[in-house]
Amino acid sequence: MCGIVGYIGFEDVKEIILGGLEKLEYRGYDSAGIAIENNDNMYICKEKGRIAQLRESIDKNITGTIGIGHTRWATHGIPNKINSHPHQSYTKRFTLVHNGIIENEDELRKKYLNNTKFTSDTDTEVIVQLIEKFVNDGESVELAIRHTMSELEGSYALAILDKTDTDTIYAAKNKTPLLAGKGEGFNMVGSDAMAMINHTNQFYEIEDREFLKITKDNIEIYTIYGNKVTREPYIADIDSSDIEKGTYPHYMMKEIEEQPFVMRKIMSEYSDEKGNMKISPEIIQNVRECDKLYIIACGTSYHAGLIGKQFFEKIAGKPTEVIIASEFIYNMPLLSENPLFMFISQSGETADSRAVLVKVKEMGYKTLTLTNVKGSTLSREADSTLLLYAGPEIAVASTKAYTAQIAVLAILAASVNNKINIDIFKELSKIAYTMETLCDDKDNYKALAEKYLQNSRNCFYIGRSMDYFICLEASLKLKEISYIQTEGFAAGELKHGTIALIEDNTPVIAIITQENINLNTRSNIKEVKARGAATMVISMRKFSQETDQIVIDDVNELLSPLATIIPAQYLAYYAALLKGCDIDKPRNLAKSVTVE
Ligand code: M6R
């Protein structure tokens, strides 16, 4: 969940590395560091906090054409200057940045490094010390790195500098994302394409347990056994303006407002020239042929999966189970005879989901990934992929990727049952328009956030059926960026325990977009109101009441989550803004969760 970047070439590396780290800050932002080879000296600067702090501390006069950098999300050792990367070996010959977790660090310390003096509390330092030890034992640098890789258990993306060889960056990968960027007279390495896209759009995918030798003119890829790998680079279809904030105050606001566009983009990507739905026949056949669909995901993507289940069962008639990836891996349910596993992941890099993918592939089951990132690990490793076409999502809180996931799930379910009488594209077009109308009502959401949320310690979302799933996502959005303790409840469950939590002025936000539960949820609102709750209602126009604070134009009830989530995203945004929180980079979180 950290970000790494490296550059070797002809330009001054300082700004290239800092710029790359800024693009990677979504992956972790509690400390950062940089190493630059400068006239036979290794200049190292590290800071607790954001890249902005690192930028402040860096010696402005330092120049160099080879360097590596790191932005950290702490796992081993508190976020401080000492534990920040880069880390160095005991003679300071090797300097290294690492993303991942080394699970057998204690064994390795005991086995090889009993007499080595460590300076940090990190697992990472074991790697760099081991490389130096193996070199001092007589191994070449390449062999020492590959030897170290073979000793490591866990995940790593590494970039390594050797003080005695200023023409090479070494890199290695296992279970953690890494790409090499190909340039003219320079080359790069980084955790993702965004870190390098201002310099190149040509990238080499790196597989697990591969090792790289990168010079300014060459990128050589080897297996852990030292066999050379031949691979062509791919061209990334990312416009560097997609990853800029433009005039928006925060990425989250930009990404919320991009949702109508994303809906239209998805429709165009998944339609043929006659405007009919277009999804690979093989994927459709796999869904049709399986006896049960297992959706595996985490966080917001899991919430999209819960809605996907409704589509697959109600539209496609396919039994579907949705399971949190980190639960599945240690507590596997009894599987059906012919399952299909579907992985939903914005980043395509989530370690918990990947662990399940690896396991079910070993068991011989078919797999499909829905992801926003072409070429991501989950996409490469699954049998097939459906892309989300949401464009880069930078804010940690997922917004447009969530609605993109729901839209693609709806199109897939409808493609599986082409006899349904819902015109999905017509309904999605209506949704895109409704999203625009909802985005125009920002002042209302801001005023509601001021009234209900600004001074609240906690908050509850309640709803039934499709609305319940939105309550789960709405509460995740609010809690993760405003730190207001928020829970989403099935409204009918309140009286079975939760209602005990309602006090005077506890905010309770009810969602009502399904006709068959309208009256039931309205009764639940009365029950909490009678106990002092400050209630707010988000409802669909056809059964809205005059006192409802947010009214959504009528849309297809099954697809209503795509509209309902918009005001909930804004309420979270404004609550966080009013409380002075860091909206795009909430505390303790990272965008891409690449450790289990
Ligand atoms: O990249 P993924 O969709 O696999 O990420 C899964 C979760 O970490 C993610 O959805 C997380 O819950 C959101 N960032 C929350 O807004």
Coordinates of C-alpha atoms and ligand atoms in Angstrom, one line a residue:
M1 CA 0.0 0.0 0.0
C2 CA 3.0 2.2 -0.4
G3 CA 4.1 3.7 -3.7
I4 CA 7.5 3.5 -5.3
V5 CA 9.1 5.2 -8.3
G6 CA 12.5 5.2 -9.9
Y7 CA 14.1 7.0 -12.8
I8 CA 17.4 6.7 -14.7
G9 CA 18.2 8.9 -17.7
F10 CA 19.4 12.3 -18.6
E11 CA 17.1 14.8 -16.8
D12 CA 17.4 16.0 -13.2
V13 CA 15.7 13.3 -11.3
K14 CA 14.5 15.3 -8.3
E15 CA 11.3 16.7 -9.8
I16 CA 10.6 13.5 -11.7
I17 CA 10.6 11.4 -8.5
L18 CA 8.7 14.0 -6.5
G19 CA 6.1 14.4 -9.2
G20 CA 5.8 10.6 -9.5
L21 CA 5.4 10.3 -5.7
E22 CA 2.7 12.9 -5.7
K23 CA 0.7 10.8 -8.2
L24 CA 1.3 7.8 -6.0
E25 CA 0.3 9.5 -2.7
Y26 CA -3.1 7.9 -2.9
R27 CA -1.4 4.6 -2.0
G28 CA -0.1 5.8 1.3
Y29 CA 0.8 9.2 2.8
D30 CA 2.2 8.9 6.3
S31 CA 5.9 9.4 5.4
A32 CA 8.0 9.7 2.3
G33 CA 11.6 9.6 1.1
I34 CA 13.9 9.9 -1.9
A35 CA 17.4 8.7 -2.8
I36 CA 19.5 10.5 -5.5
E37 CA 22.9 9.4 -6.7
N38 CA 24.9 12.6 -6.6
N39 CA 28.5 12.7 -7.6
D40 CA 29.3 9.3 -6.1
N41 CA 27.3 10.1 -3.0
M42 CA 23.9 8.8 -2.1
Y43 CA 21.8 11.7 -1.1
I44 CA 18.8 10.6 1.1
C45 CA 16.0 12.7 2.4
K46 CA 13.1 11.4 4.4
E47 CA 10.2 13.0 6.1
K48 CA 7.2 12.1 8.2
G49 CA 4.0 13.3 6.6
R50 CA 3.1 14.1 3.0
I51 CA 5.2 14.6 -0.1
A52 CA 4.8 18.3 0.4
Q53 CA 6.8 18.0 3.6
L54 CA 9.5 16.0 1.7
R55 CA 9.6 18.7 -1.0
E56 CA 10.2 21.3 1.7
S57 CA 13.1 19.4 3.2
I58 CA 14.9 18.4 0.1
D59 CA 18.2 20.2 -0.6
K60 CA 17.3 22.3 -3.6
N61 CA 20.9 22.1 -4.9
I62 CA 21.0 18.4 -5.2
T63 CA 21.0 17.1 -8.7
G64 CA 21.4 13.7 -10.3
T65 CA 20.0 11.5 -13.1
I66 CA 19.3 8.3 -11.2
G67 CA 17.0 8.1 -8.1
I68 CA 14.3 6.2 -6.3
G69 CA 11.4 7.4 -4.1
H70 CA 8.8 6.1 -1.8
T71 CA 5.5 7.2 -0.2
R72 CA 4.5 5.0 2.8
W73 CA 1.5 3.5 4.5
A74 CA 3.1 2.1 7.6
T75 CA 2.8 -1.6 8.4
H76 CA 5.9 -2.4 10.4
G77 CA 7.1 0.4 12.6
I78 CA 5.4 3.7 13.3
P79 CA 5.4 6.5 10.6
N80 CA 8.6 8.5 11.5
K81 CA 11.7 9.6 9.7
I82 CA 13.7 6.5 10.7
N83 CA 11.2 4.0 9.4
S84 CA 10.6 5.9 6.2
H85 CA 12.1 4.5 3.0
P86 CA 14.7 4.4 1.4
H87 CA 16.5 2.0 3.7
Q88 CA 20.2 1.3 3.4
S89 CA 22.5 -1.7 4.1
Y90 CA 25.0 -1.6 6.9
T91 CA 27.9 -0.3 4.7
K92 CA 25.4 2.0 2.9
R93 CA 26.3 0.4 -0.4
F94 CA 22.7 -0.6 -1.2
T95 CA 19.7 1.7 -1.0
L96 CA 16.2 0.3 -1.4
V97 CA 12.5 1.2 -1.4
H98 CA 9.8 -1.5 -0.8
N99 CA 6.1 -1.8 -1.1
G100 CA 4.7 -5.0 0.6
I101 CA 5.1 -7.1 3.7
I102 CA 7.9 -9.6 4.5
E103 CA 6.2 -12.3 6.5
N104 CA 9.4 -14.2 7.5
E105 CA 11.5 -11.3 8.5
D106 CA 12.1 -12.7 12.0
E107 CA 13.4 -16.0 10.7
L108 CA 15.6 -14.2 8.2
R109 CA 17.1 -12.0 10.9
K110 CA 17.9 -15.1 13.0
K111 CA 19.2 -17.2 10.1
Y112 CA 21.4 -14.7 8.4
L113 CA 21.6 -11.3 10.1
N114 CA 22.3 -12.1 13.8
N115 CA 25.3 -9.7 13.9
T116 CA 23.8 -7.0 11.8
K117 CA 22.8 -3.7 13.5
F118 CA 19.4 -2.6 12.3
T119 CA 18.4 1.1 12.3
S120 CA 14.7 0.9 11.8
D121 CA 11.7 -1.2 13.0
T122 CA 10.7 -2.1 9.4
D123 CA 10.6 -5.5 7.7
T124 CA 12.1 -3.8 4.7
E125 CA 15.5 -3.3 6.2
V126 CA 15.9 -7.1 6.3
I127 CA 15.8 -7.1 2.5
V128 CA 18.5 -4.6 1.9
Q129 CA 20.7 -6.1 4.7
L130 CA 20.4 -9.5 3.1
I131 CA 21.4 -8.3 -0.3
E132 CA 24.6 -6.7 1.1
K133 CA 25.3 -9.9 3.1
F134 CA 25.1 -12.1 0.1
V135 CA 27.2 -9.7 -1.9
N136 CA 29.8 -9.7 0.8
D137 CA 29.6 -13.5 0.8
G138 CA 30.9 -13.4 -2.8
E139 CA 27.7 -13.3 -4.9
S140 CA 27.3 -10.9 -7.8
V141 CA 24.7 -8.1 -7.2
E142 CA 22.2 -9.8 -9.5
L143 CA 22.6 -13.1 -7.9
A144 CA 22.4 -11.6 -4.4
I145 CA 19.1 -9.9 -5.3
R146 CA 17.7 -13.1 -6.8
H147 CA 19.0 -15.1 -3.8
T148 CA 17.3 -12.6 -1.5
M149 CA 14.0 -12.9 -3.5
S150 CA 14.1 -16.6 -3.1
E151 CA 14.4 -16.2 0.7
L152 CA 11.6 -13.8 1.1
E153 CA 8.0 -14.9 2.0
G154 CA 5.4 -12.2 1.5
S155 CA 4.9 -9.4 -1.0
Y156 CA 7.3 -6.9 -2.4
A157 CA 7.8 -4.4 -5.2
L158 CA 11.4 -3.2 -4.9
A159 CA 13.7 -0.6 -6.4
I160 CA 17.3 -0.8 -5.5
L161 CA 20.4 1.3 -6.1
D162 CA 24.0 0.2 -5.8
K163 CA 26.4 2.9 -4.9
T164 CA 29.2 1.2 -6.9
D165 CA 27.2 1.1 -10.1
T166 CA 25.5 4.4 -11.0
D167 CA 24.2 3.1 -14.3
T168 CA 21.6 0.7 -13.0
I169 CA 18.3 0.5 -11.0
Y170 CA 17.5 -3.0 -9.9
A171 CA 13.8 -3.9 -9.3
A172 CA 11.8 -7.0 -8.3
K173 CA 8.2 -7.9 -7.8
N174 CA 6.1 -10.5 -6.0
K175 CA 2.3 -10.1 -5.3
T176 CA 2.6 -6.3 -5.3
P177 CA 2.1 -4.2 -8.4
L178 CA 5.1 -2.9 -10.4
L179 CA 5.5 -1.6 -13.9
A180 CA 8.6 -0.6 -15.9
G181 CA 8.2 2.5 -18.0
K182 CA 10.1 2.7 -21.3
G183 CA 11.4 6.1 -22.5
E184 CA 13.8 7.6 -25.0
G185 CA 17.2 7.9 -23.3
F186 CA 15.6 7.2 -20.0
N187 CA 13.6 4.4 -18.2
M188 CA 11.5 4.2 -15.2
V189 CA 9.9 1.9 -12.7
G190 CA 6.9 2.5 -10.5
S191 CA 3.9 1.1 -8.6
D192 CA 1.5 2.2 -11.4
A193 CA 1.4 4.0 -14.7
M194 CA 0.1 7.3 -13.2
A195 CA 3.5 7.8 -11.5
M196 CA 5.2 7.8 -14.9
I197 CA 2.5 8.9 -17.4
N198 CA 3.9 12.5 -17.6
H199 CA 7.1 11.0 -19.1
T200 CA 6.0 7.9 -21.0
N201 CA 3.0 5.9 -22.0
Q202 CA 4.8 2.6 -22.8
F203 CA 4.9 0.1 -20.0
Y204 CA 6.2 -3.4 -19.4
E205 CA 4.0 -5.6 -17.1
I206 CA 6.1 -7.4 -14.5
E207 CA 5.1 -10.8 -13.3
D208 CA 5.6 -12.2 -9.8
R209 CA 9.1 -13.2 -8.9
E210 CA 10.6 -11.3 -11.8
F211 CA 13.8 -9.3 -11.5
L212 CA 14.7 -6.2 -13.5
K213 CA 17.9 -4.5 -14.6
I214 CA 17.1 -1.0 -15.7
T215 CA 19.6 1.3 -17.4
K216 CA 18.9 4.5 -19.3
D217 CA 18.8 2.6 -22.6
N218 CA 17.5 -0.8 -21.6
I219 CA 15.0 -2.7 -19.5
E220 CA 15.9 -6.3 -19.0
I221 CA 13.5 -8.7 -17.3
Y222 CA 14.6 -12.0 -15.8
T223 CA 12.9 -14.7 -13.8
I224 CA 14.0 -15.4 -10.3
Y225 CA 16.2 -18.1 -11.8
G226 CA 18.0 -15.7 -14.0
N227 CA 16.4 -16.6 -17.3
K228 CA 15.8 -13.7 -19.6
V229 CA 12.2 -12.9 -20.4
T230 CA 11.1 -11.4 -23.7
R231 CA 8.1 -9.2 -23.5
E232 CA 6.7 -6.3 -25.5
P233 CA 5.6 -3.1 -23.8
Y234 CA 2.0 -2.0 -24.0
I235 CA 0.7 1.5 -24.6
A236 CA -1.4 2.9 -21.7
D237 CA -4.5 4.7 -22.7
I238 CA -4.4 7.3 -20.0
D239 CA -4.5 11.0 -20.7
S240 CA -2.3 12.9 -18.2
S241 CA -5.1 15.5 -17.8
D242 CA -7.4 12.7 -16.4
I243 CA -5.2 12.6 -13.3
E244 CA -5.3 16.4 -12.7
K245 CA -7.8 18.0 -10.4
G246 CA -8.4 20.9 -12.7
T247 CA -10.5 23.6 -11.1
Y248 CA -12.1 21.2 -8.6
P249 CA -11.2 21.7 -4.9
H250 CA -10.8 18.0 -4.4
Y251 CA -10.6 14.9 -6.5
M252 CA -13.6 13.5 -4.8
M253 CA -15.8 16.3 -6.0
K254 CA -14.4 15.9 -9.5
E255 CA -15.0 12.2 -9.5
I256 CA -18.6 12.6 -8.1
E257 CA -19.4 15.0 -11.0
E258 CA -17.8 12.7 -13.6
Q259 CA -20.4 10.0 -12.9
P260 CA -23.0 11.0 -15.6
F261 CA -20.1 11.0 -18.2
V262 CA -18.9 7.6 -16.9
M263 CA -22.4 6.1 -17.4
R264 CA -22.4 7.3 -21.0
K265 CA -18.9 6.1 -21.6
I266 CA -19.8 2.6 -20.3
M267 CA -22.8 2.5 -22.6
S268 CA -20.7 3.4 -25.6
E269 CA -18.0 0.9 -24.7
Y270 CA -20.5 -1.9 -24.2
S271 CA -22.6 -1.3 -27.3
D272 CA -22.2 -2.3 -30.9
E273 CA -22.8 -0.1 -34.0
K274 CA -26.5 -0.7 -33.8
G275 CA -26.7 0.3 -30.2
N276 CA -27.2 -3.2 -28.8
M277 CA -25.3 -4.5 -25.8
K278 CA -21.9 -5.9 -26.6
I279 CA -20.1 -8.2 -24.2
S280 CA -17.7 -11.0 -25.1
P281 CA -19.8 -14.1 -25.9
E282 CA -17.4 -16.2 -23.9
I283 CA -18.1 -14.3 -20.8
I284 CA -21.9 -14.5 -21.3
Q285 CA -21.6 -18.2 -21.9
N286 CA -19.6 -18.7 -18.7
V287 CA -22.2 -16.9 -16.7
R288 CA -25.0 -18.8 -18.3
E289 CA -23.3 -22.2 -17.8
C290 CA -22.3 -21.8 -14.2
D291 CA -24.7 -23.1 -11.6
K292 CA -23.8 -20.3 -9.2
L293 CA -22.0 -17.1 -9.3
Y294 CA -19.6 -16.2 -6.5
I295 CA -18.8 -12.5 -6.3
I296 CA -15.6 -11.7 -4.3
A297 CA -14.7 -8.1 -3.4
C298 CA -13.8 -5.8 -0.5
G299 CA -15.2 -2.4 0.8
T300 CA -17.1 -0.4 -1.8
S301 CA -16.6 -3.0 -4.4
Y302 CA -18.3 -5.5 -2.1
H303 CA -21.2 -3.1 -1.8
A304 CA -21.4 -3.0 -5.6
G305 CA -21.4 -6.8 -5.5
L306 CA -24.4 -6.9 -3.2
I307 CA -26.4 -4.9 -5.9
G308 CA -24.9 -7.1 -8.6
K309 CA -26.4 -10.1 -6.9
Q310 CA -29.9 -8.6 -7.2
F311 CA -29.2 -8.1 -11.0
F312 CA -28.0 -11.6 -11.5
E313 CA -30.8 -13.2 -9.6
K314 CA -33.7 -10.9 -10.7
I315 CA -32.6 -10.2 -14.3
A316 CA -30.5 -13.3 -15.2
G317 CA -32.1 -15.9 -12.9
K318 CA -28.6 -16.9 -11.7
P319 CA -28.1 -17.8 -8.0
T320 CA -25.4 -15.5 -6.7
E321 CA -23.5 -15.3 -3.4
V322 CA -21.4 -12.2 -2.5
I323 CA -18.5 -12.8 -0.2
I324 CA -15.9 -10.4 1.4
A325 CA -12.6 -11.6 0.0
S326 CA -10.8 -11.6 3.4
E327 CA -13.5 -13.8 4.8
F328 CA -13.7 -16.2 1.9
I329 CA -10.0 -17.1 2.1
Y330 CA -10.2 -18.4 5.6
N331 CA -13.8 -19.6 5.8
M332 CA -14.8 -20.9 2.4
P333 CA -18.5 -21.7 2.0
L334 CA -19.6 -25.0 0.6
L335 CA -19.3 -24.4 -3.1
S336 CA -21.7 -25.4 -5.9
E337 CA -20.6 -28.0 -8.5
N338 CA -19.9 -25.6 -11.3
P339 CA -19.2 -22.1 -9.9
L340 CA -18.0 -19.0 -11.7
F341 CA -15.9 -16.6 -9.6
M342 CA -16.3 -12.9 -10.3
F343 CA -13.8 -10.4 -8.8
I344 CA -14.9 -6.8 -8.5
S345 CA -12.0 -4.4 -7.8
Q346 CA -11.5 -0.8 -8.9
S347 CA -7.7 -1.1 -8.6
G348 CA -7.4 -4.7 -9.7
E349 CA -4.6 -4.9 -7.1
T350 CA -6.4 -5.7 -3.8
A351 CA -4.4 -8.4 -2.0
D352 CA -7.4 -9.9 -0.2
S353 CA -9.2 -10.5 -3.5
R354 CA -6.1 -11.7 -5.2
A355 CA -5.5 -14.3 -2.6
V356 CA -9.0 -15.7 -3.4
L357 CA -8.3 -15.6 -7.1
V358 CA -5.0 -17.6 -6.7
K359 CA -6.8 -20.1 -4.5
V360 CA -9.9 -20.7 -6.8
K361 CA -7.6 -20.9 -9.8
E362 CA -5.6 -23.7 -8.1
M363 CA -9.0 -25.4 -7.6
G364 CA -9.6 -25.2 -11.3
Y365 CA -12.6 -22.8 -11.3
K366 CA -13.3 -20.2 -14.0
T367 CA -12.7 -16.6 -13.1
L368 CA -13.8 -13.1 -14.3
T369 CA -12.6 -9.7 -13.1
L370 CA -14.4 -6.4 -13.2
T371 CA -11.8 -3.7 -12.9
N372 CA -11.0 -0.1 -13.7
V373 CA -7.4 -0.8 -14.4
K374 CA -6.4 -2.5 -17.6
G375 CA -3.4 -4.7 -17.1
S376 CA -3.9 -4.9 -13.3
T377 CA -3.0 -8.1 -11.5
L378 CA -6.6 -9.3 -11.1
S379 CA -7.2 -8.6 -14.7
R380 CA -4.1 -10.4 -15.9
E381 CA -4.7 -13.4 -13.8
A382 CA -8.4 -14.0 -14.3
D383 CA -9.7 -15.9 -17.3
S384 CA -11.4 -12.8 -18.6
T385 CA -12.0 -9.1 -17.7
L386 CA -14.7 -6.5 -18.0
L387 CA -13.4 -3.0 -17.8
L388 CA -15.2 -0.2 -15.9
Y389 CA -14.1 2.7 -18.1
A390 CA -14.5 5.1 -15.1
G391 CA -11.1 6.8 -15.8
P392 CA -8.5 7.1 -13.0
E393 CA -10.0 7.4 -9.6
I394 CA -7.6 9.3 -7.3
A395 CA -9.6 10.1 -4.2
V396 CA -9.4 7.3 -1.6
A397 CA -13.2 7.3 -1.2
S398 CA -14.5 5.4 -4.2
T399 CA -17.4 7.1 -6.1
K400 CA -17.4 6.8 -9.8
A401 CA -15.8 3.4 -9.8
Y402 CA -18.7 2.2 -7.6
T403 CA -21.4 3.4 -10.0
A404 CA -19.4 2.1 -12.9
Q405 CA -19.2 -1.3 -11.3
I406 CA -23.0 -1.3 -10.8
A407 CA -23.7 -0.2 -14.4
V408 CA -21.4 -2.9 -15.9
L409 CA -23.0 -5.5 -13.6
A410 CA -26.4 -4.5 -14.9
I411 CA -25.3 -4.7 -18.5
L412 CA -23.7 -8.1 -17.9
A413 CA -26.9 -9.5 -16.2
A414 CA -29.1 -8.1 -19.0
S415 CA -26.8 -9.6 -21.6
V416 CA -27.1 -13.0 -20.0
N417 CA -30.9 -12.9 -20.2
N418 CA -31.6 -11.2 -23.5
K419 CA -35.3 -11.9 -23.2
I420 CA -35.8 -9.4 -20.3
N421 CA -38.1 -6.5 -20.9
I422 CA -35.9 -3.8 -19.4
D423 CA -34.1 -1.7 -21.9
I424 CA -30.9 -1.3 -19.8
F425 CA -29.4 1.4 -22.1
K426 CA -32.6 3.5 -22.0
E427 CA -32.7 3.2 -18.2
L428 CA -29.0 4.0 -17.8
S429 CA -29.4 7.1 -20.1
K430 CA -32.2 8.2 -17.7
I431 CA -29.9 7.6 -14.8
A432 CA -27.1 9.7 -16.4
Y433 CA -29.5 12.6 -16.8
T434 CA -30.8 12.1 -13.2
M435 CA -27.3 12.1 -11.9
E436 CA -26.7 15.5 -13.5
T437 CA -29.8 16.9 -11.9
L438 CA -28.7 15.6 -8.6
C439 CA -25.2 17.1 -9.0
D440 CA -27.0 20.5 -9.5
D441 CA -28.4 20.4 -6.0
K442 CA -25.2 20.7 -4.2
D443 CA -26.2 23.7 -2.1
N444 CA -29.0 21.6 -0.6
Y445 CA -26.6 18.8 0.4
K446 CA -24.2 21.3 1.9
A447 CA -27.0 22.9 4.0
L448 CA -28.2 19.4 5.1
A449 CA -24.7 18.4 6.1
E450 CA -24.4 21.6 8.1
K451 CA -27.7 20.9 9.9
Y452 CA -27.5 17.2 10.5
L453 CA -23.8 16.1 10.4
Q454 CA -21.4 18.9 11.2
N455 CA -21.7 18.5 15.0
S456 CA -22.6 14.9 15.1
R457 CA -20.7 12.1 16.8
N458 CA -22.6 9.4 15.0
C459 CA -25.2 8.8 12.3
F460 CA -27.4 6.0 10.9
Y461 CA -28.5 5.2 7.4
I462 CA -31.6 3.0 7.2
G463 CA -33.4 1.4 4.3
R464 CA -34.8 -1.9 3.0
S465 CA -34.0 -4.1 0.0
M466 CA -32.0 -2.2 -2.7
D467 CA -32.0 0.8 -0.4
Y468 CA -30.3 -1.2 2.4
F469 CA -27.3 -1.9 0.1
I470 CA -27.0 1.8 -0.6
C471 CA -27.1 2.5 3.2
L472 CA -24.0 0.3 3.6
E473 CA -22.1 2.2 0.9
A474 CA -23.4 5.6 2.1
S475 CA -22.3 4.9 5.6
L476 CA -18.9 3.8 4.5
K477 CA -18.5 7.0 2.5
L478 CA -19.5 9.2 5.5
K479 CA -17.4 7.4 8.1
E480 CA -14.2 7.1 6.0
I481 CA -13.8 10.7 5.2
S482 CA -15.6 12.6 8.0
Y483 CA -14.8 10.2 10.8
I484 CA -18.4 10.4 12.0
Q485 CA -19.2 6.9 13.3
T486 CA -21.9 5.8 10.8
E487 CA -23.6 2.5 10.2
G488 CA -26.1 1.4 7.6
F489 CA -29.0 -0.8 8.9
A490 CA -31.7 -2.8 7.4
A491 CA -34.6 -0.6 8.6
G492 CA -36.6 -3.6 9.7
E493 CA -33.8 -4.7 12.0
L494 CA -33.9 -1.5 14.1
K495 CA -36.4 -2.8 16.6
H496 CA -34.3 -5.9 17.1
G497 CA -31.6 -4.0 18.9
T498 CA -30.2 -1.0 17.1
I499 CA -32.9 1.4 18.1
A500 CA -31.4 1.4 21.6
L501 CA -28.6 3.7 20.1
I502 CA -31.1 6.4 19.2
E503 CA -30.7 9.5 21.4
D504 CA -31.9 13.1 21.1
N505 CA -30.8 14.5 17.7
T506 CA -29.1 11.3 16.5
P507 CA -29.1 11.8 12.7
V508 CA -31.0 9.0 10.9
I509 CA -31.0 9.2 7.1
A510 CA -33.7 7.0 5.5
I511 CA -33.5 6.0 1.9
I512 CA -36.8 5.1 0.1
T513 CA -36.7 4.2 -3.6
Q514 CA -38.6 1.0 -3.7
E515 CA -42.4 1.1 -3.8
N516 CA -43.0 -2.2 -2.0
I517 CA -41.2 -1.0 1.1
N518 CA -42.0 2.7 1.1
L519 CA -44.6 2.4 3.9
N520 CA -42.5 0.1 6.0
T521 CA -39.5 2.4 6.0
R522 CA -41.8 5.4 6.7
S523 CA -43.0 3.5 9.8
N524 CA -39.4 3.0 10.9
I525 CA -38.8 6.7 10.5
K526 CA -41.7 7.5 12.8
E527 CA -40.3 5.0 15.4
V528 CA -36.8 6.7 15.5
K529 CA -38.3 10.1 15.4
A530 CA -40.5 9.2 18.5
R531 CA -37.2 8.5 20.3
G532 CA -35.6 11.8 19.4
A533 CA -33.8 11.1 16.1
A534 CA -33.2 14.0 13.7
T535 CA -34.5 12.3 10.5
M536 CA -33.6 13.1 6.9
V537 CA -35.3 11.3 4.0
I538 CA -33.9 10.6 0.5
S539 CA -36.9 9.4 -1.6
M540 CA -38.0 8.8 -5.2
R541 CA -40.4 11.4 -6.5
K542 CA -43.4 9.1 -7.2
F543 CA -43.8 8.4 -3.5
S544 CA -42.0 11.3 -1.9
Q545 CA -43.6 13.4 0.8
E546 CA -43.4 17.2 1.1
T547 CA -41.1 17.0 4.1
D548 CA -38.5 14.7 2.4
Q549 CA -35.3 16.6 2.1
I550 CA -33.8 15.0 -1.0
V551 CA -36.1 13.9 -3.9
I552 CA -34.8 11.9 -6.8
D553 CA -36.5 11.8 -10.2
D554 CA -38.2 8.5 -10.9
V555 CA -35.8 5.9 -12.3
N556 CA -36.0 2.2 -12.7
E557 CA -36.2 0.8 -9.1
L558 CA -33.6 -1.9 -9.7
L559 CA -31.1 0.7 -11.0
S560 CA -32.0 3.4 -8.4
P561 CA -28.8 2.8 -6.4
L562 CA -26.9 4.6 -9.2
A563 CA -28.9 7.7 -8.4
T564 CA -29.4 7.4 -4.7
I565 CA -25.7 7.2 -4.0
I566 CA -25.0 10.7 -5.5
P567 CA -26.6 12.8 -2.6
A568 CA -25.0 10.4 -0.1
Q569 CA -21.6 10.9 -1.6
Y570 CA -22.1 14.7 -1.4
L571 CA -23.3 14.5 2.2
A572 CA -20.1 12.7 3.1
Y573 CA -18.1 15.2 1.1
Y574 CA -19.6 18.3 2.8
A575 CA -19.6 16.7 6.3
A576 CA -15.8 16.1 5.9
L577 CA -15.3 19.6 4.4
L578 CA -17.2 21.2 7.3
K579 CA -15.1 19.3 9.8
G580 CA -11.9 20.3 8.2
C581 CA -10.9 16.7 7.2
D582 CA -8.5 15.8 4.4
I583 CA -11.1 14.7 1.9
D584 CA -9.0 13.0 -0.7
K585 CA -6.6 11.4 1.7
P586 CA -8.4 10.3 4.9
R587 CA -6.4 9.3 7.9
N588 CA -5.1 5.7 8.1
L589 CA -6.3 4.7 4.7
A590 CA -4.8 4.1 1.3
K591 CA -6.4 3.8 -2.1
S592 CA -5.0 0.5 -3.2
V593 CA -4.8 -2.1 -0.4
T594 CA -2.0 -4.4 -1.6
V595 CA -1.4 -6.1 1.7
E596 CA -3.6 -8.9 3.2
Ligands
M6R1 O1 -9.6 -1.5 -5.5 P1 -10.7 -2.2 -4.9 O2 -12.0 -1.9 -5.4 O3 -10.4 -3.7 -4.8 O4 -10.7 -1.7 -3.4 C1 -11.5 -2.3 -2.4 C2 -11.7 -1.4 -1.2 O5 -10.4 -1.2 -0.6 C3 -12.2 0.0 -1.7 O6 -13.4 -0.2 -2.3 C4 -12.5 0.9 -0.4 O7 -13.4 0.3 0.4 C5 -12.9 2.2 -1.0 N1 -11.8 3.0 -1.3 C6 -13.7 3.0 0.0 O8 -14.2 4.2 -0.5

